[in-house]
mmCIF file with all atom_site columns, C-alpha atoms in Angstrom:
data_model
loop_
_atom_site.group_PDB
_atom_site.id
_atom_site.type_symbol
_atom_site.label_atom_id
_atom_site.label_alt_id
_atom_site.label_comp_id
_atom_site.label_asym_id
_atom_site.label_entity_id
_atom_site.label_seq_id
_atom_site.pdbx_PDB_ins_code
_atom_site.Cartn_x
_atom_site.Cartn_y
_atom_site.Cartn_z
_atom_site.occupancy
_atom_site.B_iso_or_equiv
_atom_site.pdbx_formal_charge
_atom_site.auth_seq_id
_atom_site.auth_comp_id
_atom_site.auth_asym_id
_atom_site.auth_atom_id
_atom_site.pdbx_PDB_model_num
ATOM 1   C CA . ASP A 1 1   ? 65.067 145.985 125.805 1.00 0.00 ? 1   ASP A CA 1
ATOM 2   C CA . ALA A 1 2   ? 67.838 143.817 124.343 1.00 0.00 ? 2   ALA A CA 1
ATOM 3   C CA . ASP A 1 3   ? 70.226 142.301 126.887 1.00 0.00 ? 3   ASP A CA 1
ATOM 4   C CA . VAL A 1 4   ? 73.283 142.622 124.597 1.00 0.00 ? 4   VAL A CA 1
ATOM 5   C CA . THR A 1 5   ? 73.468 145.660 122.333 1.00 0.00 ? 5   THR A CA 1
ATOM 6   C CA . GLN A 1 6   ? 75.973 146.601 119.689 1.00 0.00 ? 6   GLN A CA 1
ATOM 7   C CA . THR A 1 7   ? 76.653 149.933 118.011 1.00 0.00 ? 7   THR A CA 1
ATOM 8   C CA . PRO A 1 8   ? 76.750 150.725 115.198 1.00 0.00 ? 8   PRO A CA 1
ATOM 9   C CA . ARG A 1 9   ? 74.622 148.071 113.483 1.00 0.00 ? 9   ARG A CA 1
ATOM 10  C CA . ASN A 1 10  ? 76.077 148.868 110.071 1.00 0.00 ? 10  ASN A CA 1
ATOM 11  C CA . ARG A 1 11  ? 79.220 150.718 109.100 1.00 0.00 ? 11  ARG A CA 1
ATOM 12  C CA . ILE A 1 12  ? 80.951 151.441 105.823 1.00 0.00 ? 12  ILE A CA 1
ATOM 13  C CA . THR A 1 13  ? 84.455 152.828 106.031 1.00 0.00 ? 13  THR A CA 1
ATOM 14  C CA . LYS A 1 14  ? 87.599 153.240 103.966 1.00 0.00 ? 14  LYS A CA 1
ATOM 15  C CA . THR A 1 15  ? 90.912 151.448 104.123 1.00 0.00 ? 15  THR A CA 1
ATOM 16  C CA . GLY A 1 16  ? 93.215 152.906 106.771 1.00 0.00 ? 16  GLY A CA 1
ATOM 17  C CA . LYS A 1 17  ? 90.489 154.408 108.967 1.00 0.00 ? 17  LYS A CA 1
ATOM 18  C CA . ARG A 1 18  ? 90.262 153.656 112.683 1.00 0.00 ? 18  ARG A CA 1
ATOM 19  C CA . ILE A 1 19  ? 86.967 152.067 113.683 1.00 0.00 ? 19  ILE A CA 1
ATOM 20  C CA . MET A 1 20  ? 85.475 151.266 117.072 1.00 0.00 ? 20  MET A CA 1
ATOM 21  C CA . LEU A 1 21  ? 82.627 148.828 117.609 1.00 0.00 ? 21  LEU A CA 1
ATOM 22  C CA . GLU A 1 22  ? 80.897 148.964 120.966 1.00 0.00 ? 22  GLU A CA 1
ATOM 23  C CA . CYS A 1 23  ? 79.098 146.349 123.003 1.00 0.00 ? 23  CYS A CA 1
ATOM 24  C CA . SER A 1 24  ? 76.997 146.811 126.125 1.00 0.00 ? 24  SER A CA 1
ATOM 25  C CA . GLN A 1 25  ? 75.156 144.243 128.208 1.00 0.00 ? 25  GLN A CA 1
ATOM 26  C CA . THR A 1 26  ? 72.600 144.335 130.982 1.00 0.00 ? 26  THR A CA 1
ATOM 27  C CA . LYS A 1 27  ? 72.823 140.643 131.851 1.00 0.00 ? 27  LYS A CA 1
ATOM 28  C CA . GLY A 1 28  ? 75.347 141.173 134.644 1.00 0.00 ? 28  GLY A CA 1
ATOM 29  C CA . HIS A 1 29  ? 77.742 138.677 133.079 1.00 0.00 ? 29  HIS A CA 1
ATOM 30  C CA . ASP A 1 30  ? 81.459 138.857 133.768 1.00 0.00 ? 30  ASP A CA 1
ATOM 31  C CA . ARG A 1 31  ? 82.559 137.247 130.517 1.00 0.00 ? 31  ARG A CA 1
ATOM 32  C CA . MET A 1 32  ? 82.469 139.031 127.168 1.00 0.00 ? 32  MET A CA 1
ATOM 33  C CA . TYR A 1 33  ? 83.648 138.011 123.701 1.00 0.00 ? 33  TYR A CA 1
ATOM 34  C CA . TRP A 1 34  ? 84.145 139.428 120.229 1.00 0.00 ? 34  TRP A CA 1
ATOM 35  C CA . TYR A 1 35  ? 83.694 137.237 117.128 1.00 0.00 ? 35  TYR A CA 1
ATOM 36  C CA . ARG A 1 36  ? 83.698 137.789 113.410 1.00 0.00 ? 36  ARG A CA 1
ATOM 37  C CA . GLN A 1 37  ? 81.616 135.782 110.977 1.00 0.00 ? 37  GLN A CA 1
ATOM 38  C CA . ASP A 1 38  ? 82.550 135.259 107.349 1.00 0.00 ? 38  ASP A CA 1
ATOM 39  C CA . PRO A 1 39  ? 80.503 133.194 104.884 1.00 0.00 ? 39  PRO A CA 1
ATOM 40  C CA . GLY A 1 40  ? 81.410 129.509 105.122 1.00 0.00 ? 40  GLY A CA 1
ATOM 41  C CA . LEU A 1 41  ? 83.726 129.995 108.113 1.00 0.00 ? 41  LEU A CA 1
ATOM 42  C CA . GLY A 1 42  ? 81.377 130.069 111.078 1.00 0.00 ? 42  GLY A CA 1
ATOM 43  C CA . LEU A 1 43  ? 82.283 132.355 113.983 1.00 0.00 ? 43  LEU A CA 1
ATOM 44  C CA . ARG A 1 44  ? 85.902 132.973 114.906 1.00 0.00 ? 44  ARG A CA 1
ATOM 45  C CA . LEU A 1 45  ? 87.002 134.402 118.241 1.00 0.00 ? 45  LEU A CA 1
ATOM 46  C CA . ILE A 1 46  ? 88.906 137.707 118.130 1.00 0.00 ? 46  ILE A CA 1
ATOM 47  C CA . TYR A 1 47  ? 89.297 138.638 121.826 1.00 0.00 ? 47  TYR A CA 1
ATOM 48  C CA . TYR A 1 48  ? 87.682 137.676 125.094 1.00 0.00 ? 48  TYR A CA 1
ATOM 49  C CA . SER A 1 49  ? 87.564 138.990 128.628 1.00 0.00 ? 49  SER A CA 1
ATOM 50  C CA . PHE A 1 50  ? 86.631 137.041 131.744 1.00 0.00 ? 50  PHE A CA 1
ATOM 51  C CA . ASP A 1 51  ? 86.467 140.129 133.945 1.00 0.00 ? 51  ASP A CA 1
ATOM 52  C CA . VAL A 1 52  ? 87.318 143.829 133.802 1.00 0.00 ? 52  VAL A CA 1
ATOM 53  C CA . LYS A 1 53  ? 91.050 143.279 134.379 1.00 0.00 ? 53  LYS A CA 1
ATOM 54  C CA . ASP A 1 54  ? 91.344 140.259 132.098 1.00 0.00 ? 54  ASP A CA 1
ATOM 55  C CA . ILE A 1 55  ? 91.885 140.538 128.319 1.00 0.00 ? 55  ILE A CA 1
ATOM 56  C CA . ASN A 1 56  ? 92.898 137.600 126.111 1.00 0.00 ? 56  ASN A CA 1
ATOM 57  C CA . LYS A 1 57  ? 93.643 137.130 122.448 1.00 0.00 ? 57  LYS A CA 1
ATOM 58  C CA . GLY A 1 58  ? 91.510 134.732 120.510 1.00 0.00 ? 58  GLY A CA 1
ATOM 59  C CA . GLU A 1 59  ? 92.075 132.853 117.306 1.00 0.00 ? 59  GLU A CA 1
ATOM 60  C CA . ILE A 1 60  ? 92.370 135.889 115.003 1.00 0.00 ? 60  ILE A CA 1
ATOM 61  C CA . SER A 1 61  ? 93.451 138.951 117.039 1.00 0.00 ? 61  SER A CA 1
ATOM 62  C CA . ASP A 1 62  ? 95.922 140.484 114.557 1.00 0.00 ? 62  ASP A CA 1
ATOM 63  C CA . GLY A 1 63  ? 94.739 143.908 113.395 1.00 0.00 ? 63  GLY A CA 1
ATOM 64  C CA . TYR A 1 64  ? 92.320 144.286 116.316 1.00 0.00 ? 64  TYR A CA 1
ATOM 65  C CA . SER A 1 65  ? 92.451 145.633 119.865 1.00 0.00 ? 65  SER A CA 1
ATOM 66  C CA . VAL A 1 66  ? 89.901 145.718 122.679 1.00 0.00 ? 66  VAL A CA 1
ATOM 67  C CA . SER A 1 67  ? 89.052 147.690 125.774 1.00 0.00 ? 67  SER A CA 1
ATOM 68  C CA . ARG A 1 68  ? 86.960 146.514 128.735 1.00 0.00 ? 68  ARG A CA 1
ATOM 69  C CA . GLN A 1 69  ? 85.781 149.811 130.179 1.00 0.00 ? 69  GLN A CA 1
ATOM 70  C CA . ALA A 1 70  ? 83.438 148.277 132.746 1.00 0.00 ? 70  ALA A CA 1
ATOM 71  C CA . GLN A 1 71  ? 81.755 144.971 133.477 1.00 0.00 ? 71  GLN A CA 1
ATOM 72  C CA . ALA A 1 72  ? 78.997 145.914 131.055 1.00 0.00 ? 72  ALA A CA 1
ATOM 73  C CA . LYS A 1 73  ? 81.089 147.374 128.211 1.00 0.00 ? 73  LYS A CA 1
ATOM 74  C CA . PHE A 1 74  ? 83.562 145.790 125.808 1.00 0.00 ? 74  PHE A CA 1
ATOM 75  C CA . SER A 1 75  ? 84.802 147.659 122.731 1.00 0.00 ? 75  SER A CA 1
ATOM 76  C CA . LEU A 1 76  ? 86.577 146.346 119.655 1.00 0.00 ? 76  LEU A CA 1
ATOM 77  C CA . SER A 1 77  ? 88.870 148.602 117.618 1.00 0.00 ? 77  SER A CA 1
ATOM 78  C CA . LEU A 1 78  ? 90.326 148.238 114.176 1.00 0.00 ? 78  LEU A CA 1
ATOM 79  C CA . GLU A 1 79  ? 93.363 150.508 114.251 1.00 0.00 ? 79  GLU A CA 1
ATOM 80  C CA . SER A 1 80  ? 93.745 150.719 110.489 1.00 0.00 ? 80  SER A CA 1
ATOM 81  C CA . ALA A 1 81  ? 90.926 148.965 108.695 1.00 0.00 ? 81  ALA A CA 1
ATOM 82  C CA . ILE A 1 82  ? 91.624 146.815 105.644 1.00 0.00 ? 82  ILE A CA 1
ATOM 83  C CA . PRO A 1 83  ? 89.172 145.261 103.153 1.00 0.00 ? 83  PRO A CA 1
ATOM 84  C CA . ASN A 1 84  ? 89.596 141.696 104.445 1.00 0.00 ? 84  ASN A CA 1
ATOM 85  C CA . GLN A 1 85  ? 88.167 142.873 107.771 1.00 0.00 ? 85  GLN A CA 1
ATOM 86  C CA . THR A 1 86  ? 84.823 143.227 106.030 1.00 0.00 ? 86  THR A CA 1
ATOM 87  C CA . ALA A 1 87  ? 82.610 140.861 108.020 1.00 0.00 ? 87  ALA A CA 1
ATOM 88  C CA . LEU A 1 88  ? 79.747 140.521 110.466 1.00 0.00 ? 88  LEU A CA 1
ATOM 89  C CA . TYR A 1 89  ? 80.976 141.151 114.023 1.00 0.00 ? 89  TYR A CA 1
ATOM 90  C CA . PHE A 1 90  ? 79.266 139.738 117.090 1.00 0.00 ? 90  PHE A CA 1
ATOM 91  C CA . CYS A 1 91  ? 79.662 140.487 120.760 1.00 0.00 ? 91  CYS A CA 1
ATOM 92  C CA . ALA A 1 92  ? 78.647 137.785 123.239 1.00 0.00 ? 92  ALA A CA 1
ATOM 93  C CA . THR A 1 93  ? 78.429 137.415 127.003 1.00 0.00 ? 93  THR A CA 1
ATOM 94  C CA . SER A 1 94  ? 78.256 134.543 129.452 1.00 0.00 ? 94  SER A CA 1
ATOM 95  C CA . ASP A 1 95  ? 78.443 133.845 133.132 1.00 0.00 ? 95  ASP A CA 1
ATOM 96  C CA . LEU A 1 96  ? 80.472 131.155 134.820 1.00 0.00 ? 96  LEU A CA 1
ATOM 97  C CA . GLY A 1 97  ? 77.623 128.673 135.103 1.00 0.00 ? 97  GLY A CA 1
ATOM 98  C CA . THR A 1 98  ? 77.693 125.308 136.805 1.00 0.00 ? 98  THR A CA 1
ATOM 99  C CA . GLY A 1 99  ? 80.706 123.197 135.937 1.00 0.00 ? 99  GLY A CA 1
ATOM 100 C CA . GLY A 1 100 ? 82.654 126.278 134.871 1.00 0.00 ? 100 GLY A CA 1
ATOM 101 C CA . TYR A 1 101 ? 80.760 127.120 131.710 1.00 0.00 ? 101 TYR A CA 1
ATOM 102 C CA . ASN A 1 102 ? 77.438 128.393 130.485 1.00 0.00 ? 102 ASN A CA 1
ATOM 103 C CA . GLU A 1 103 ? 76.029 129.257 127.087 1.00 0.00 ? 103 GLU A CA 1
ATOM 104 C CA . GLN A 1 104 ? 76.879 132.549 125.432 1.00 0.00 ? 104 GLN A CA 1
ATOM 105 C CA . PHE A 1 105 ? 74.287 135.198 124.556 1.00 0.00 ? 105 PHE A CA 1
ATOM 106 C CA . PHE A 1 106 ? 74.899 137.129 121.376 1.00 0.00 ? 106 PHE A CA 1
ATOM 107 C CA . GLY A 1 107 ? 74.267 140.715 120.381 1.00 0.00 ? 107 GLY A CA 1
ATOM 108 C CA . PRO A 1 108 ? 72.529 141.584 117.091 1.00 0.00 ? 108 PRO A CA 1
ATOM 109 C CA . GLY A 1 109 ? 75.793 142.011 115.191 1.00 0.00 ? 109 GLY A CA 1
ATOM 110 C CA . THR A 1 110 ? 77.548 144.840 113.364 1.00 0.00 ? 110 THR A CA 1
ATOM 111 C CA . ARG A 1 111 ? 77.959 144.578 109.613 1.00 0.00 ? 111 ARG A CA 1
ATOM 112 C CA . LEU A 1 112 ? 81.254 146.272 108.730 1.00 0.00 ? 112 LEU A CA 1
ATOM 113 C CA . THR A 1 113 ? 82.328 146.996 105.173 1.00 0.00 ? 113 THR A CA 1
ATOM 114 C CA . VAL A 1 114 ? 85.836 148.269 104.468 1.00 0.00 ? 114 VAL A CA 1
ATOM 115 C CA . LEU A 1 115 ? 86.260 149.755 101.007 1.00 0.00 ? 115 LEU A CA 1
ATOM 116 C CA . GLU B 2 1   ? 94.802 121.755 115.682 1.00 0.00 ? 1   GLU B CA 1
ATOM 117 C CA . ASP B 2 2   ? 91.278 121.863 117.080 1.00 0.00 ? 2   ASP B CA 1
ATOM 118 C CA . LYS B 2 3   ? 88.620 121.319 114.485 1.00 0.00 ? 3   LYS B CA 1
ATOM 119 C CA . VAL B 2 4   ? 84.823 121.352 114.356 1.00 0.00 ? 4   VAL B CA 1
ATOM 120 C CA . VAL B 2 5   ? 83.305 120.237 111.045 1.00 0.00 ? 5   VAL B CA 1
ATOM 121 C CA . GLN B 2 6   ? 79.639 120.428 110.153 1.00 0.00 ? 6   GLN B CA 1
ATOM 122 C CA . SER B 2 7   ? 77.860 118.646 107.335 1.00 0.00 ? 7   SER B CA 1
ATOM 123 C CA . PRO B 2 8   ? 76.178 119.239 105.080 1.00 0.00 ? 8   PRO B CA 1
ATOM 124 C CA . LEU B 2 9   ? 77.114 122.881 104.555 1.00 0.00 ? 9   LEU B CA 1
ATOM 125 C CA . SER B 2 10  ? 73.805 123.509 102.865 1.00 0.00 ? 10  SER B CA 1
ATOM 126 C CA . LEU B 2 11  ? 70.517 121.604 102.767 1.00 0.00 ? 11  LEU B CA 1
ATOM 127 C CA . VAL B 2 12  ? 67.211 122.322 101.024 1.00 0.00 ? 12  VAL B CA 1
ATOM 128 C CA . VAL B 2 13  ? 64.126 120.277 101.913 1.00 0.00 ? 13  VAL B CA 1
ATOM 129 C CA . HIS B 2 14  ? 60.347 120.522 101.750 1.00 0.00 ? 14  HIS B CA 1
ATOM 130 C CA . GLU B 2 15  ? 58.142 121.460 104.645 1.00 0.00 ? 15  GLU B CA 1
ATOM 131 C CA . GLY B 2 16  ? 57.252 118.382 106.663 1.00 0.00 ? 16  GLY B CA 1
ATOM 132 C CA . ASP B 2 17  ? 60.514 116.547 105.967 1.00 0.00 ? 17  ASP B CA 1
ATOM 133 C CA . THR B 2 18  ? 62.823 115.359 108.733 1.00 0.00 ? 18  THR B CA 1
ATOM 134 C CA . VAL B 2 19  ? 66.434 116.533 108.650 1.00 0.00 ? 19  VAL B CA 1
ATOM 135 C CA . THR B 2 20  ? 69.614 115.461 110.408 1.00 0.00 ? 20  THR B CA 1
ATOM 136 C CA . LEU B 2 21  ? 72.519 117.844 110.765 1.00 0.00 ? 21  LEU B CA 1
ATOM 137 C CA . ASN B 2 22  ? 75.957 116.549 111.682 1.00 0.00 ? 22  ASN B CA 1
ATOM 138 C CA . CYS B 2 23  ? 78.828 117.940 113.724 1.00 0.00 ? 23  CYS B CA 1
ATOM 139 C CA . SER B 2 24  ? 82.148 116.158 114.199 1.00 0.00 ? 24  SER B CA 1
ATOM 140 C CA . TYR B 2 25  ? 84.996 117.457 116.303 1.00 0.00 ? 25  TYR B CA 1
ATOM 141 C CA . GLU B 2 26  ? 88.651 116.963 117.105 1.00 0.00 ? 26  GLU B CA 1
ATOM 142 C CA . VAL B 2 27  ? 89.300 118.988 120.229 1.00 0.00 ? 27  VAL B CA 1
ATOM 143 C CA . THR B 2 28  ? 91.625 118.275 123.102 1.00 0.00 ? 28  THR B CA 1
ATOM 144 C CA . ASN B 2 29  ? 90.193 118.553 126.603 1.00 0.00 ? 29  ASN B CA 1
ATOM 145 C CA . PHE B 2 30  ? 86.614 118.413 125.332 1.00 0.00 ? 30  PHE B CA 1
ATOM 146 C CA . ARG B 2 31  ? 83.967 119.532 127.838 1.00 0.00 ? 31  ARG B CA 1
ATOM 147 C CA . SER B 2 32  ? 80.674 120.127 126.069 1.00 0.00 ? 32  SER B CA 1
ATOM 148 C CA . LEU B 2 33  ? 79.127 120.749 122.674 1.00 0.00 ? 33  LEU B CA 1
ATOM 149 C CA . LEU B 2 34  ? 76.537 123.396 121.911 1.00 0.00 ? 34  LEU B CA 1
ATOM 150 C CA . TRP B 2 35  ? 74.055 123.954 119.110 1.00 0.00 ? 35  TRP B CA 1
ATOM 151 C CA . TYR B 2 36  ? 72.883 127.427 118.074 1.00 0.00 ? 36  TYR B CA 1
ATOM 152 C CA . LYS B 2 37  ? 70.291 128.599 115.539 1.00 0.00 ? 37  LYS B CA 1
ATOM 153 C CA . GLN B 2 38  ? 71.051 131.753 113.552 1.00 0.00 ? 38  GLN B CA 1
ATOM 154 C CA . GLU B 2 39  ? 68.174 133.305 111.656 1.00 0.00 ? 39  GLU B CA 1
ATOM 155 C CA . LYS B 2 40  ? 68.521 136.924 110.615 1.00 0.00 ? 40  LYS B CA 1
ATOM 156 C CA . LYS B 2 41  ? 71.306 137.989 112.906 1.00 0.00 ? 41  LYS B CA 1
ATOM 157 C CA . ALA B 2 42  ? 72.308 136.816 116.394 1.00 0.00 ? 42  ALA B CA 1
ATOM 158 C CA . PRO B 2 43  ? 72.764 133.103 117.100 1.00 0.00 ? 43  PRO B CA 1
ATOM 159 C CA . THR B 2 44  ? 70.360 131.799 119.711 1.00 0.00 ? 44  THR B CA 1
ATOM 160 C CA . PHE B 2 45  ? 71.136 128.892 122.001 1.00 0.00 ? 45  PHE B CA 1
ATOM 161 C CA . LEU B 2 46  ? 69.458 125.525 121.405 1.00 0.00 ? 46  LEU B CA 1
ATOM 162 C CA . PHE B 2 47  ? 71.233 122.779 123.349 1.00 0.00 ? 47  PHE B CA 1
ATOM 163 C CA . MET B 2 48  ? 74.310 122.035 125.410 1.00 0.00 ? 48  MET B CA 1
ATOM 164 C CA . LEU B 2 49  ? 75.447 118.399 125.461 1.00 0.00 ? 49  LEU B CA 1
ATOM 165 C CA . THR B 2 50  ? 77.979 117.073 127.925 1.00 0.00 ? 50  THR B CA 1
ATOM 166 C CA . SER B 2 51  ? 77.229 113.384 128.374 1.00 0.00 ? 51  SER B CA 1
ATOM 167 C CA . SER B 2 52  ? 77.289 110.717 125.691 1.00 0.00 ? 52  SER B CA 1
ATOM 168 C CA . GLY B 2 53  ? 74.055 109.037 124.635 1.00 0.00 ? 53  GLY B CA 1
ATOM 169 C CA . ILE B 2 54  ? 71.630 111.314 126.449 1.00 0.00 ? 54  ILE B CA 1
ATOM 170 C CA . GLU B 2 55  ? 69.159 112.936 124.070 1.00 0.00 ? 55  GLU B CA 1
ATOM 171 C CA . LYS B 2 56  ? 68.137 116.517 124.622 1.00 0.00 ? 56  LYS B CA 1
ATOM 172 C CA . LYS B 2 57  ? 64.768 117.500 123.228 1.00 0.00 ? 57  LYS B CA 1
ATOM 173 C CA . SER B 2 58  ? 62.886 120.729 122.640 1.00 0.00 ? 58  SER B CA 1
ATOM 174 C CA . GLY B 2 59  ? 59.684 120.399 120.656 1.00 0.00 ? 59  GLY B CA 1
ATOM 175 C CA . ARG B 2 60  ? 60.534 119.086 117.197 1.00 0.00 ? 60  ARG B CA 1
ATOM 176 C CA . LEU B 2 61  ? 64.275 119.484 117.763 1.00 0.00 ? 61  LEU B CA 1
ATOM 177 C CA . SER B 2 62  ? 66.480 116.894 119.411 1.00 0.00 ? 62  SER B CA 1
ATOM 178 C CA . SER B 2 63  ? 70.195 116.335 119.730 1.00 0.00 ? 63  SER B CA 1
ATOM 179 C CA . ILE B 2 64  ? 72.581 113.684 120.960 1.00 0.00 ? 64  ILE B CA 1
ATOM 180 C CA . LEU B 2 65  ? 76.306 113.427 121.560 1.00 0.00 ? 65  LEU B CA 1
ATOM 181 C CA . ASP B 2 66  ? 78.669 110.491 120.939 1.00 0.00 ? 66  ASP B CA 1
ATOM 182 C CA . LYS B 2 67  ? 81.930 111.138 122.781 1.00 0.00 ? 67  LYS B CA 1
ATOM 183 C CA . LYS B 2 68  ? 83.507 107.907 121.581 1.00 0.00 ? 68  LYS B CA 1
ATOM 184 C CA . GLU B 2 69  ? 83.027 108.679 117.884 1.00 0.00 ? 69  GLU B CA 1
ATOM 185 C CA . LEU B 2 70  ? 83.382 112.441 118.477 1.00 0.00 ? 70  LEU B CA 1
ATOM 186 C CA . PHE B 2 71  ? 80.216 113.722 116.866 1.00 0.00 ? 71  PHE B CA 1
ATOM 187 C CA . SER B 2 72  ? 76.787 115.098 117.523 1.00 0.00 ? 72  SER B CA 1
ATOM 188 C CA . ILE B 2 73  ? 73.604 115.211 115.479 1.00 0.00 ? 73  ILE B CA 1
ATOM 189 C CA . LEU B 2 74  ? 70.731 117.663 115.493 1.00 0.00 ? 74  LEU B CA 1
ATOM 190 C CA . ASN B 2 75  ? 67.401 116.288 114.304 1.00 0.00 ? 75  ASN B CA 1
ATOM 191 C CA . ILE B 2 76  ? 64.431 118.377 113.249 1.00 0.00 ? 76  ILE B CA 1
ATOM 192 C CA . THR B 2 77  ? 61.186 116.530 112.572 1.00 0.00 ? 77  THR B CA 1
ATOM 193 C CA . ALA B 2 78  ? 58.148 117.837 110.652 1.00 0.00 ? 78  ALA B CA 1
ATOM 194 C CA . THR B 2 79  ? 60.131 120.841 109.465 1.00 0.00 ? 79  THR B CA 1
ATOM 195 C CA . GLN B 2 80  ? 58.449 124.228 109.012 1.00 0.00 ? 80  GLN B CA 1
ATOM 196 C CA . THR B 2 81  ? 59.510 127.263 107.002 1.00 0.00 ? 81  THR B CA 1
ATOM 197 C CA . GLY B 2 82  ? 60.427 128.941 110.288 1.00 0.00 ? 82  GLY B CA 1
ATOM 198 C CA . ASP B 2 83  ? 63.162 126.350 110.768 1.00 0.00 ? 83  ASP B CA 1
ATOM 199 C CA . SER B 2 84  ? 65.081 127.928 107.885 1.00 0.00 ? 84  SER B CA 1
ATOM 200 C CA . ALA B 2 85  ? 68.318 129.220 109.408 1.00 0.00 ? 85  ALA B CA 1
ATOM 201 C CA . ILE B 2 86  ? 72.004 128.566 109.798 1.00 0.00 ? 86  ILE B CA 1
ATOM 202 C CA . TYR B 2 87  ? 72.649 125.954 112.480 1.00 0.00 ? 87  TYR B CA 1
ATOM 203 C CA . LEU B 2 88  ? 75.943 126.315 114.286 1.00 0.00 ? 88  LEU B CA 1
ATOM 204 C CA . CYS B 2 89  ? 77.750 123.698 116.313 1.00 0.00 ? 89  CYS B CA 1
ATOM 205 C CA . ALA B 2 90  ? 80.421 124.741 118.831 1.00 0.00 ? 90  ALA B CA 1
ATOM 206 C CA . VAL B 2 91  ? 82.683 122.924 121.244 1.00 0.00 ? 91  VAL B CA 1
ATOM 207 C CA . ILE B 2 92  ? 83.861 124.271 124.588 1.00 0.00 ? 92  ILE B CA 1
ATOM 208 C CA . LYS B 2 93  ? 87.630 124.361 124.889 1.00 0.00 ? 93  LYS B CA 1
ATOM 209 C CA . ALA B 2 94  ? 89.402 126.131 127.748 1.00 0.00 ? 94  ALA B CA 1
ATOM 210 C CA . GLN B 2 95  ? 86.198 128.026 128.540 1.00 0.00 ? 95  GLN B CA 1
ATOM 211 C CA . LYS B 2 96  ? 85.921 129.342 124.974 1.00 0.00 ? 96  LYS B CA 1
ATOM 212 C CA . LEU B 2 97  ? 83.816 128.217 122.041 1.00 0.00 ? 97  LEU B CA 1
ATOM 213 C CA . VAL B 2 98  ? 85.256 126.756 118.834 1.00 0.00 ? 98  VAL B CA 1
ATOM 214 C CA . PHE B 2 99  ? 82.634 126.925 116.085 1.00 0.00 ? 99  PHE B CA 1
ATOM 215 C CA . GLY B 2 100 ? 82.019 124.834 113.015 1.00 0.00 ? 100 GLY B CA 1
ATOM 216 C CA . GLN B 2 101 ? 81.239 126.437 109.647 1.00 0.00 ? 101 GLN B CA 1
ATOM 217 C CA . GLY B 2 102 ? 77.503 126.103 110.080 1.00 0.00 ? 102 GLY B CA 1
ATOM 218 C CA . THR B 2 103 ? 74.813 124.342 108.045 1.00 0.00 ? 103 THR B CA 1
ATOM 219 C CA . ARG B 2 104 ? 72.453 126.548 106.059 1.00 0.00 ? 104 ARG B CA 1
ATOM 220 C CA . LEU B 2 105 ? 69.026 124.886 106.145 1.00 0.00 ? 105 LEU B CA 1
ATOM 221 C CA . THR B 2 106 ? 66.280 126.040 103.791 1.00 0.00 ? 106 THR B CA 1
ATOM 222 C CA . ILE B 2 107 ? 62.733 124.738 104.161 1.00 0.00 ? 107 ILE B CA 1
ATOM 223 C CA . ASN B 2 108 ? 60.563 125.233 101.080 1.00 0.00 ? 108 ASN B CA 1
ATOM 224 C CA . PRO B 2 109 ? 56.774 125.328 101.434 1.00 0.00 ? 109 PRO B CA 1
#
């Protein structure tokens, strides 16, 4: 079974609709992240959470919100989707690691298309 | 503003060739640099580099960091078609990752 899962894997929606993307992990990591990937732009951080009570904005948080329901679950919402939010969305997790950081493990991604 | 720049953005070579991918960065409070490989979907971790001049190696892949000149390279020798992927470089800043644009590598048989 995958350690980091995302649902749905693909979603097509219309402008103005509310969308929720969900992420679950079985790795026991405290830290969870949401990224979007656009062609030629690499991955950009939307929100991150270092534990259940900690939520932080990333580089491009406008138009998005998140909820950390439990250590294992981190959801991303688009309150009113717009076409330029069409992208590939990744959830990732990490633990603290030695020296205060460890590598991140990524989910399979959700391809979102906003018409 | 923090910046991570990868070059080239795209590279096409023949199987058996050796390739070098570049990653330069301008990041305050630099800690470490990571390389990921992204095939169909999720990026998978390759290397984390923290110290200058120490090569990390995994099979045909190797990487090194130069903290004075602020760059890293990823070398792949004797390339195979399975090496075709997007290679992502990322720098740790304030316990988060700042990614470059990625290099799309295509290996033709």
